[in-house]
Amino acid sequence: MAPSLVTAHRVPLLMASGWMGFTCAGPPTPTPAGSKAGQVPGAQPVEYKLCSFPQTVRHGFPYQPSSMAFDPVQKILAVGTQTGALRLFGRAGVECFCQHESGAAVIQLQFLINEGALVSALADDSIHMWNLRQKIPAILHSLKFNRERITYCHLPFQSKWLYIGTERGNIHIVNVESFTLSGYVIMWNKAIELSTKTHPGPVVHISDNPMDEGKLLIGFECGIVVLWDLKSKKADCRYNYDEAIHSVAWHHEGKQFVCSHSDGTLTTWNIRVPAKSAQIITPHGKQPKDGKKPEPCKPILKVEYKTTRAGDPFMVLSGGLSYDTVGRRACLTVMHGKSTAVLEMDYPIVDFLTLCETPYPNDFQEPYAVMVLLEKDLVLIDLGQIGYPIFENPYPLTIHESPVTCCEYFVDCPAELIPALYSVGSRQKRQGYSKKEWPISGGNWGQGTQSYPEIIITGHADGSIKFWDASALMLQVLYKLKTAKVFEKARSKEEKANTDIVEEDPFAIQTMSWCPESRMLCVAGVSAHVLIYRFSKQEVTTEVVQVGGTNQSVRNIEPPSQPSTGSNSSDGPRDNIACLQVRSSPLKQSPGYQVELVIQLVWVSGEPPQPITSLAINSSYGLVVFGNSNGLAVVDYLQKTLLLNMGTSELYSPSDPYHRQPRSPRKVRQSSGGELPSQRFCISRPVSPVEDRCKSPTSGKSASHAKRDPSIIEKYRKRNRDIFQGLIFDNTFTRSRSSSVTSIDRESRESISAFHFCESYPRKMDGAVGPCLLVGTTQGTVVMVALSLPPAVDQRLQQPVGISSCGTMVTLKGGILTMALLDATGALLPPSFESWYDPNASDEEKEKSRRRRPASPPSSQEGPEAQFAVLCSEKQAKVLAMPSQTRVYKHNITESSFVLRADVVQMAGAYCIACFCANGHIMTLSLPSLRPLLDVNYLPLTDMRIARTFCFSNLGQALYLTSPTEIQRITYSQETCDNRQEMLSELFTPVETPEAPNRGFFKGLFGGGAQSLDREDLFGETGAGKASRSLAQHIPGPAGMEGMKCAASGVVGDLARARIALDERGQKLGELEDRTAAMMASADSFSKHAHDMMLKYKDKKWYQL
């Protein structure tokens, strides 16, 4: 598990002195085996310092939630999970993540209301006190029970004594200020009747009487409820029911309470009539006509009873449905007067809370909303409007709406991008939400100065793509694109069985390539399909036309004269059949991303297409390139033509020393020319001219040699199902890679792993740069491909683009992960791009946009080493001098592990390679010298989810999917670390506690109001004695409260808080003094008035009155 904000351990860093503002001292972390950190030429003495590698913020829905609590004064929500995580939410943008070190499930949470503290109870029988008065919450105290299991906790409002119920049926009391046990214990055998022969079971409920703090209501699992008198230390009343109890709720007047039971019934009890319940109802039970008892229903897991001044009370409950409702989704029932509303939920209910206007339990509650925590969602229901609409959730909790299959992170992107995406995304918002403001509104935003735009893009299993605004440590969805709209949905079972290679989620996104400057988007799906999108602010309606074609050579791109259709007969192999069927009806495309071109790999002689492993798009060239284990293809999306369809082995020239002939245990079926099979494509676009479905001349196979094998479908489905399970991230990660090839299939299948468009020297000793494409393979080979574009822009749509392979540049150990180019000064040479223009705008506006297009890199550069090519694989990194293609730097990153993700990123005006290894190490290497700058053992364990989603970005930012529902952002930037305290939001804000309800004159005179209790005398050491030391062990927190505050905000923050506290105390004392004086004046006036009345009527007879 990744370290949390609270438990973040300090790790030694290996850094170059002065890099990125770091200063260092202390012992270094050993670099992985094979690293030549100490042998880099020209390396300077490194000064080390113990530093932390902080997580900045965690976004998304808490994974596997187990409990929640709400502070009605601070307006803060806390959610605990089964993995020991704690998520705190305030207003939109105010979030915090904490982690219990034990990792045990959080079974219950209790706020110290308006005190800036939270108590958590865990499944390992420990309780913890969290200090929320600092930006990074920390544990102040912990108490670990040794002999009893914790089942329920209760902390009365404005009390420092916490009641803890156990599995043995006992109740212990803890002082939350010192976290020490009181000697006062309520034993189960004293609470129940002496005649009871069986154990009552665990404590499932504890609460004090709203009107009498000296009376404690204890619910046992077996169905017994006990009203315990704390002063006399004995039971006042006992209430018995045959069915097990799940929850208890008080009426605010303290005269009645309601119990929910395992048979779906609700029992109402008067506290003074313990013999029989006042009412028994089964909300969802069928009432028999003969008056018999209703049929039992499912258990009512929780009930809450809330009163209002002006109308009927609300009774809210979860569960209790009839057993004949098989397959029905989880429901929340709201009973108000004579009406009963059953609200279906999308996921099972974990817990719910009714939000009320007052924190005082002895006043009318005035409920206004119900907060429902589901297994994968958080829902707030408005009780004040007809139909109970839900509130619009401002948190980014929909990351997992469909499982995330890939993600990309862009920092410091063009400033106009976020407003443009927001403007088109705002039209996608759902309607019908409550008109009221989101009720969880506590905390304050951070005051950070970093304001560069950040965008996160997530691809999902249902084919959707979401764009998120991630600026300033916040996350907000901007726009959602549904790629599945391009394809037909309803198909016959026979057609689906014949062509699908993925049984579920055939539209799942596998990889993405996005150009922020031109706003061009290219995505590849799991069904071997590629979609190209342009961004437009105008709505259009187009037809996606698919036209079949005969086999075409890549050298002849003219459209065929006689189109032919694909074969899918029962007598022969499947041929020229795409896995997905493009939509035939007109497609209405809303403002935003609109499909430009659809490319599909098709079945060839009964074999399905291989999954796409790499993808790249370049808006300046108008080209898209993608590859898989068969080879690569280059598509001109401006002319809508296939330029190149080449097998991996064809990239090598016959004289190439790196050329590899495939060696497969299976017999390779060859065409008459003896060449290797490749792949075919189906190109579709939203326009009507004829397109071409092409294949390489090496892809021809004789149908007579391909016998139909029904098992091949299941074989390839199983393969792709395994691939897709990797996409949705199995939690097991057992893949092992080494420099030596251990698999025959791996040796025979050299896949394309990386692409990079650039302007460089295509061949050795060339004198001028030109458009090029770098191709990297899983065998560590880097091949240069030269591109020949028309010299004039106006000829781009008429003349074809030429492509030629220039042979192998170099080989590295392990598969190629990333490639880049630097100029002679070490500055990054990014791929050229075309500035964005609206494709549906007028020609004049297009021309204006194109005039603003930045110039391409110069055609020639002086000096013997005009460029540096940066290449990084799973094992090592190399830097080549261009155009000589000679190696100038080399660094072995790891021998015992392998690199999962590598990116060339910018930091403080310099560039470096950032690497994430399978052993959990995060490393950075300087450019172009490849000097080790950073080596942190960040994640002790990795799984497939983290491996597939980890990505670096500029300015020292990175992220990964830490769970199926959460994104974790981290930073390796010293500037961000220094500003982190200011950037983080504040959870606690000074708020005055609402006034207690007025008891009224006659209630105060004659009794009947709330009765207080001096718990200090009752539970303190003087009154109750000391508790047994062996019962629980006290564990102090990481530091005292004052030390925590100083570390969080400094002395100035402490003085400010102290001043605010003094002001509040002085204000409260002044108000108390004013109220006391007013009461004394009122009492004097009443006394004088009563005396005058007595004098007036004392001598009169009764009949004279």
mmCIF file of N, CA and C in Angstrom, residues 13-16 19-20 22 31-32 35 37 40 53 872 877 891-893 899 901-907 910-917 921-927 929-937 950 952-953 955-958 970-973:
data_model
loop_
_atom_site.group_PDB
_atom_site.id
_atom_site.type_symbol
_atom_site.label_atom_id
_atom_site.label_comp_id
_atom_site.label_asym_id
_atom_site.label_seq_id
_atom_site.Cartn_x
_atom_site.Cartn_y
_atom_site.Cartn_z
ATOM 1 N N LEU A 13 16.954 10.091 -0.727
ATOM 2 C CA LEU A 13 16.923 10.361 -2.152
ATOM 3 C C LEU A 13 18.345 10.419 -2.684
ATOM 4 N N LEU A 14 18.510 9.973 -3.929
ATOM 5 C CA LEU A 14 19.788 10.109 -4.612
ATOM 6 C C LEU A 14 19.633 11.225 -5.623
ATOM 7 N N MET A 15 20.290 12.363 -5.396
ATOM 8 C CA MET A 15 20.084 13.542 -6.230
ATOM 9 C C MET A 15 21.416 14.168 -6.611
ATOM 10 N N ALA A 16 21.412 14.842 -7.740
ATOM 11 C CA ALA A 16 22.558 15.658 -8.097
ATOM 12 C C ALA A 16 22.456 16.985 -7.380
ATOM 13 N N TRP A 19 20.099 20.265 -8.222
ATOM 14 C CA TRP A 19 19.089 20.017 -9.249
ATOM 15 C C TRP A 19 17.696 20.314 -8.725
ATOM 16 N N MET A 20 16.955 21.077 -9.481
ATOM 17 C CA MET A 20 15.562 21.377 -9.173
ATOM 18 C C MET A 20 15.391 22.001 -7.804
ATOM 19 N N PHE A 22 16.846 21.229 -5.043
ATOM 20 C CA PHE A 22 17.059 20.353 -3.900
ATOM 21 C C PHE A 22 18.425 20.619 -3.288
ATOM 22 N N THR A 31 21.477 2.479 -5.381
ATOM 23 C CA THR A 31 20.785 2.396 -6.660
ATOM 24 C C THR A 31 20.608 0.938 -7.019
ATOM 25 N N PRO A 32 19.602 0.614 -7.881
ATOM 26 C CA PRO A 32 19.388 -0.778 -8.272
ATOM 27 C C PRO A 32 20.618 -1.361 -8.955
ATOM 28 N N SER A 35 22.983 -0.109 -12.184
ATOM 29 C CA SER A 35 23.102 1.328 -12.384
ATOM 30 C C SER A 35 24.544 1.737 -12.203
ATOM 31 N N ALA A 37 25.690 4.690 -11.324
ATOM 32 C CA ALA A 37 25.555 6.044 -10.806
ATOM 33 C C ALA A 37 26.895 6.630 -10.436
ATOM 34 N N VAL A 40 29.427 7.838 -13.721
ATOM 35 C CA VAL A 40 29.084 8.802 -14.762
ATOM 36 C C VAL A 40 30.233 9.773 -14.925
ATOM 37 N N PHE A 53 8.884 12.051 -0.143
ATOM 38 C CA PHE A 53 8.348 12.071 -1.503
ATOM 39 C C PHE A 53 6.839 12.174 -1.353
ATOM 40 N N CYS A 872 14.841 5.502 -24.284
ATOM 41 C CA CYS A 872 14.750 4.817 -22.985
ATOM 42 C C CYS A 872 13.952 3.536 -23.161
ATOM 43 N N ALA A 877 18.966 3.458 -20.762
ATOM 44 C CA ALA A 877 18.752 4.686 -21.523
ATOM 45 C C ALA A 877 20.014 5.011 -22.294
ATOM 46 N N HIS A 891 23.189 4.625 -19.792
ATOM 47 C CA HIS A 891 22.982 4.348 -18.363
ATOM 48 C C HIS A 891 22.109 3.114 -18.224
ATOM 49 N N ASN A 892 22.583 2.134 -17.474
ATOM 50 C CA ASN A 892 21.779 0.949 -17.167
ATOM 51 C C ASN A 892 20.883 1.268 -15.982
ATOM 52 N N ILE A 893 19.616 1.367 -16.240
ATOM 53 C CA ILE A 893 18.675 1.792 -15.189
ATOM 54 C C ILE A 893 18.496 0.710 -14.151
ATOM 55 N N VAL A 899 11.638 -1.196 -16.190
ATOM 56 C CA VAL A 899 10.915 0.071 -16.156
ATOM 57 C C VAL A 899 9.530 -0.127 -16.757
ATOM 58 N N ARG A 901 7.175 2.680 -16.855
ATOM 59 C CA ARG A 901 6.796 3.920 -17.527
ATOM 60 C C ARG A 901 7.989 4.861 -17.509
ATOM 61 N N ALA A 902 8.228 5.510 -18.633
ATOM 62 C CA ALA A 902 9.303 6.494 -18.724
ATOM 63 C C ALA A 902 8.809 7.660 -19.566
ATOM 64 N N ASP A 903 9.124 8.879 -19.147
ATOM 65 C CA ASP A 903 8.721 10.078 -19.866
ATOM 66 C C ASP A 903 9.839 11.107 -19.778
ATOM 67 N N VAL A 904 9.998 11.872 -20.836
ATOM 68 C CA VAL A 904 10.909 13.019 -20.825
ATOM 69 C C VAL A 904 10.105 14.230 -20.367
ATOM 70 N N VAL A 905 10.489 14.811 -19.232
ATOM 71 C CA VAL A 905 9.701 15.874 -18.611
ATOM 72 C C VAL A 905 10.585 17.082 -18.340
ATOM 73 N N GLN A 906 9.925 18.201 -18.148
ATOM 74 C CA GLN A 906 10.620 19.459 -17.869
ATOM 75 C C GLN A 906 10.511 19.788 -16.386
ATOM 76 N N MET A 907 11.622 20.230 -15.818
ATOM 77 C CA MET A 907 11.661 20.628 -14.423
ATOM 78 C C MET A 907 12.558 21.844 -14.274
ATOM 79 N N ALA A 910 14.913 22.767 -16.994
ATOM 80 C CA ALA A 910 15.769 21.704 -17.506
ATOM 81 C C ALA A 910 14.909 20.486 -17.817
ATOM 82 N N TYR A 911 15.524 19.499 -18.504
ATOM 83 C CA TYR A 911 14.789 18.304 -18.902
ATOM 84 C C TYR A 911 15.459 17.079 -18.304
ATOM 85 N N CYS A 912 14.644 16.080 -18.060
ATOM 86 C CA CYS A 912 15.157 14.841 -17.489
ATOM 87 C C CYS A 912 14.251 13.695 -17.913
ATOM 88 N N ILE A 913 14.737 12.473 -17.705
ATOM 89 C CA ILE A 913 13.926 11.269 -17.917
ATOM 90 C C ILE A 913 13.408 10.820 -16.564
ATOM 91 N N ALA A 914 12.105 10.677 -16.433
ATOM 92 C CA ALA A 914 11.494 10.158 -15.202
ATOM 93 C C ALA A 914 11.051 8.724 -15.458
ATOM 94 N N CYS A 915 11.441 7.816 -14.571
ATOM 95 C CA CYS A 915 11.172 6.386 -14.751
ATOM 96 C C CYS A 915 10.462 5.830 -13.523
ATOM 97 N N PHE A 916 9.532 4.911 -13.758
ATOM 98 C CA PHE A 916 8.884 4.173 -12.679
ATOM 99 C C PHE A 916 9.127 2.694 -12.931
ATOM 100 N N CYS A 917 9.777 2.035 -11.971
ATOM 101 C CA CYS A 917 10.173 0.641 -12.131
ATOM 102 C C CYS A 917 9.176 -0.300 -11.465
ATOM 103 N N HIS A 921 10.561 1.650 -7.509
ATOM 104 C CA HIS A 921 11.469 2.790 -7.500
ATOM 105 C C HIS A 921 11.030 3.841 -8.513
ATOM 106 N N ILE A 922 11.145 5.099 -8.128
ATOM 107 C CA ILE A 922 10.979 6.220 -9.037
ATOM 108 C C ILE A 922 12.346 6.861 -9.213
ATOM 109 N N MET A 923 12.787 6.977 -10.468
ATOM 110 C CA MET A 923 14.123 7.495 -10.759
ATOM 111 C C MET A 923 14.027 8.625 -11.770
ATOM 112 N N THR A 924 15.004 9.531 -11.721
ATOM 113 C CA THR A 924 15.141 10.564 -12.741
ATOM 114 C C THR A 924 16.597 10.636 -13.171
ATOM 115 N N LEU A 925 16.790 10.879 -14.464
ATOM 116 C CA LEU A 925 18.122 10.984 -15.050
ATOM 117 C C LEU A 925 18.219 12.318 -15.779
ATOM 118 N N SER A 926 19.342 12.992 -15.607
ATOM 119 C CA SER A 926 19.534 14.273 -16.274
ATOM 120 C C SER A 926 19.711 14.067 -17.774
ATOM 121 N N LEU A 927 19.440 15.106 -18.548
ATOM 122 C CA LEU A 927 19.624 15.078 -19.992
ATOM 123 C C LEU A 927 20.527 16.226 -20.418
ATOM 124 N N SER A 929 23.147 14.080 -20.166
ATOM 125 C CA SER A 929 24.254 13.313 -19.576
ATOM 126 C C SER A 929 23.815 12.027 -18.896
ATOM 127 N N LEU A 930 22.490 11.826 -18.694
ATOM 128 C CA LEU A 930 21.969 10.614 -18.042
ATOM 129 C C LEU A 930 22.560 10.416 -16.648
ATOM 130 N N ARG A 931 22.779 11.504 -15.937
ATOM 131 C CA ARG A 931 23.281 11.431 -14.569
ATOM 132 C C ARG A 931 22.120 11.144 -13.622
ATOM 133 N N PRO A 932 22.239 10.166 -12.716
ATOM 134 C CA PRO A 932 21.144 9.888 -11.766
ATOM 135 C C PRO A 932 20.889 11.094 -10.858
ATOM 136 N N LEU A 933 19.644 11.521 -10.794
ATOM 137 C CA LEU A 933 19.264 12.664 -9.983
ATOM 138 C C LEU A 933 18.415 12.263 -8.793
ATOM 139 N N LEU A 934 17.623 11.228 -8.965
ATOM 140 C CA LEU A 934 16.658 10.862 -7.928
ATOM 141 C C LEU A 934 16.433 9.365 -7.976
ATOM 142 N N ASP A 935 16.375 8.748 -6.819
ATOM 143 C CA ASP A 935 16.048 7.322 -6.737
ATOM 144 C C ASP A 935 15.297 7.098 -5.437
ATOM 145 N N VAL A 936 13.995 6.893 -5.538
ATOM 146 C CA VAL A 936 13.137 6.765 -4.368
ATOM 147 C C VAL A 936 12.404 5.436 -4.434
ATOM 148 N N ASN A 937 12.477 4.669 -3.367
ATOM 149 C CA ASN A 937 11.685 3.441 -3.275
ATOM 150 C C ASN A 937 10.294 3.836 -2.792
ATOM 151 N N PHE A 950 0.364 4.572 -14.292
ATOM 152 C CA PHE A 950 1.355 5.528 -13.794
ATOM 153 C C PHE A 950 1.856 6.381 -14.954
ATOM 154 N N PHE A 952 4.037 10.287 -15.803
ATOM 155 C CA PHE A 952 4.710 11.506 -15.382
ATOM 156 C C PHE A 952 4.245 12.657 -16.252
ATOM 157 N N SER A 953 4.426 13.865 -15.725
ATOM 158 C CA SER A 953 4.161 15.056 -16.509
ATOM 159 C C SER A 953 5.185 16.117 -16.139
ATOM 160 N N LEU A 955 6.918 19.681 -14.753
ATOM 161 C CA LEU A 955 6.954 20.431 -13.487
ATOM 162 C C LEU A 955 6.865 19.519 -12.270
ATOM 163 N N GLY A 956 7.374 18.299 -12.405
ATOM 164 C CA GLY A 956 7.490 17.414 -11.254
ATOM 165 C C GLY A 956 6.199 16.804 -10.766
ATOM 166 N N GLN A 957 5.249 16.578 -11.655
ATOM 167 C CA GLN A 957 3.969 16.000 -11.260
ATOM 168 C C GLN A 957 3.827 14.598 -11.850
ATOM 169 N N ALA A 958 3.133 13.738 -11.135
ATOM 170 C CA ALA A 958 2.860 12.381 -11.595
ATOM 171 C C ALA A 958 1.568 11.905 -10.958
ATOM 172 N N ILE A 970 1.121 12.668 -7.048
ATOM 173 C CA ILE A 970 2.342 12.835 -6.260
ATOM 174 C C ILE A 970 3.200 13.896 -6.933
ATOM 175 N N THR A 971 4.203 14.360 -6.229
ATOM 176 C CA THR A 971 5.101 15.368 -6.782
ATOM 177 C C THR A 971 6.534 15.037 -6.425
ATOM 178 N N TYR A 972 7.440 15.312 -7.345
ATOM 179 C CA TYR A 972 8.876 15.216 -7.075
ATOM 180 C C TYR A 972 9.526 16.569 -7.346
ATOM 181 N N SER A 973 8.733 17.628 -7.221
ATOM 182 C CA SER A 973 9.211 18.992 -7.415
ATOM 183 C C SER A 973 9.436 19.652 -6.057
#
